[in-house]
Every structure is written in structure tokens, then in C-alpha cells.
Amino acid sequence: MVFGDYAEQWIQDRVLKVRTADLYRALLRNHLLPTFGQARLADIDEAAIRRWRKERLSAGPIASRPFGPVTVAKAYRLLHAIFITACDEDRLVRRNPCRIDGAGIEHSPEREIASLAVV
């Protein structure tokens, strides 16, 4: 089974709020399917995931619609969740290739709070 078909079915099989489903589909369309869409699930390995993540982190600031590491972390978390199901529940892959420590953690700087005088 190819990743793109499985990922779409994965979303359809879940009870998701509309905004969550929209976010997942956008992450798939913009970040996961261009690289993994036509790849067989069993052919996606740890090295491919590492290369994808590095490419996304490098491409974000220079993209026509820039994105940052927080978006890459969200896409990685989605990829990880899809592979958990493919591995543990559907037994389509032997092991989850998403094994990068901390890759799904969002690191965003605190926003400065405006003073009452400014507000």
C-alpha cells in the first residue's frame, strides 16, 4: 500500500473535528505527500524520514509561503501517528520509522506581552 492512500484512509477512519481534519489534510498536501505520497509504506525508512525533516526545515524560510519548525514538528507528529497505526494496529510495517528524538516537539519563542499602556 502506498503512503498517500493509507494516510487519506487514516484521516477518514478517525472522528475528528473539522479544523483538525483540515489541518491534517493541509499538512499531508503541503509537507508529506510531495515526498512520501507514492512511496510504499514498507519502503519508508528512518533515513528517508531524517532526509525529509532536514529538507523541510531548510526549505521553510525560503518557501514561497514560508513556514517554520513548528509546522515541521506538526507534520512529523502526524507522520508518526499514521505509522503507529500502520505498525501496531494494521500490521503493514514492522516498525515505526519515525524515531527522531524531539522532532515532534514544538519550540516557539514566547511572544512579548504588550503593556497596559500600549493596549
Coordinates of C-alpha atoms in Angstrom, one line a residue:
M1 CA 0.0 0.0 0.0
V2 CA 1.3 3.5 -0.8
F3 CA 1.5 6.1 1.9
G4 CA -0.8 8.7 0.2
D5 CA -3.7 6.2 0.0
Y6 CA -3.1 4.9 3.5
A7 CA -2.8 8.4 5.0
E8 CA -6.1 9.6 3.4
Q9 CA -7.9 6.5 4.7
W10 CA -6.3 7.1 8.1
I11 CA -7.9 10.5 8.3
Q12 CA -11.3 9.2 7.1
D13 CA -11.3 6.5 9.7
R14 CA -11.0 9.0 12.6
V15 CA -13.6 11.1 14.3
L16 CA -12.0 14.5 14.0
K17 CA -13.2 18.0 14.4
V18 CA -13.5 19.8 11.1
R19 CA -10.5 22.1 11.9
T20 CA -8.3 19.2 12.9
A21 CA -9.2 17.2 9.7
D22 CA -8.4 20.4 7.7
L23 CA -5.1 20.8 9.4
Y24 CA -4.1 17.1 8.8
R25 CA -5.1 17.3 5.1
A26 CA -3.1 20.6 4.7
L27 CA 0.0 19.0 6.4
L28 CA -0.4 16.0 4.2
R29 CA -0.8 18.0 1.0
N30 CA 1.9 20.5 1.7
H31 CA 4.6 18.6 3.6
L32 CA 4.1 14.8 3.5
L33 CA 2.6 13.8 0.1
P34 CA 5.2 15.5 -2.1
T35 CA 7.9 13.3 -0.6
F36 CA 6.0 10.1 0.5
G37 CA 2.8 10.1 -1.4
Q38 CA 3.7 7.5 -3.9
A39 CA 6.1 5.5 -1.7
R40 CA 5.1 2.1 -0.3
L41 CA 4.7 2.2 3.4
A42 CA 7.2 -0.6 3.8
D43 CA 9.8 1.4 1.8
I44 CA 9.8 4.5 4.0
D45 CA 12.7 4.1 6.5
E46 CA 14.4 6.1 9.2
A47 CA 16.9 7.6 6.7
A48 CA 14.1 8.8 4.5
I49 CA 12.3 10.4 7.4
R50 CA 15.6 12.2 8.5
R51 CA 16.2 13.5 5.0
W52 CA 12.6 14.7 4.7
R53 CA 12.8 16.5 8.0
K54 CA 16.1 18.2 7.2
E55 CA 14.8 19.3 3.8
R56 CA 11.6 20.7 5.3
L57 CA 13.5 22.6 8.0
S58 CA 15.8 24.0 5.3
A59 CA 13.0 24.8 2.8
G60 CA 10.7 26.6 5.3
P61 CA 12.3 30.0 5.4
I62 CA 12.8 30.3 1.7
A63 CA 9.5 28.8 0.5
S64 CA 7.0 30.9 -1.5
R65 CA 4.7 30.6 1.6
P66 CA 7.3 30.4 4.4
F67 CA 6.8 28.0 7.3
G68 CA 8.8 27.3 10.4
P69 CA 10.0 24.5 12.6
V70 CA 6.6 24.4 14.4
T71 CA 4.9 23.4 11.2
V72 CA 7.5 20.7 10.5
A73 CA 7.0 19.4 14.1
K74 CA 3.3 19.1 13.5
A75 CA 3.8 17.3 10.2
Y76 CA 6.3 15.0 11.9
R77 CA 3.7 14.2 14.6
L78 CA 1.1 13.4 12.0
L79 CA 3.5 11.1 10.1
H80 CA 4.4 9.4 13.4
A81 CA 0.7 8.9 14.3
I82 CA 0.0 7.4 10.9
F83 CA 2.9 5.0 11.2
I84 CA 1.8 4.0 14.7
T85 CA -1.5 2.8 13.3
A86 CA 0.2 1.2 10.2
C87 CA 2.6 -0.7 12.6
D88 CA 0.7 -1.5 15.8
E89 CA -2.9 -1.8 14.6
D90 CA -2.8 -2.7 10.8
R91 CA 0.5 -4.6 10.8
L92 CA 1.5 -3.1 7.5
V93 CA 5.0 -2.2 8.6
R94 CA 7.3 -4.0 11.1
R95 CA 8.4 -0.9 12.9
N96 CA 7.6 2.8 13.0
P97 CA 10.4 4.7 11.1
C98 CA 9.7 7.9 12.9
R99 CA 12.4 7.7 15.5
I100 CA 13.9 11.2 15.7
D101 CA 14.0 12.3 19.4
G102 CA 12.3 15.6 19.9
A103 CA 11.2 16.0 16.3
G104 CA 7.6 16.3 17.2
I105 CA 8.1 18.9 19.9
E106 CA 7.2 22.5 19.1
H107 CA 9.8 25.1 20.1
S108 CA 8.4 28.5 19.7
P109 CA 9.7 31.6 21.4
E110 CA 7.4 33.3 23.9
R111 CA 5.6 36.3 22.5
E112 CA 6.2 39.6 24.1
I113 CA 3.2 40.7 26.2
A114 CA 2.1 44.3 25.4
S115 CA 2.0 46.6 28.4
L116 CA -1.3 48.0 29.5
A117 CA -0.2 51.4 28.3
V118 CA 0.3 50.1 24.8
V119 CA -3.1 48.2 24.8

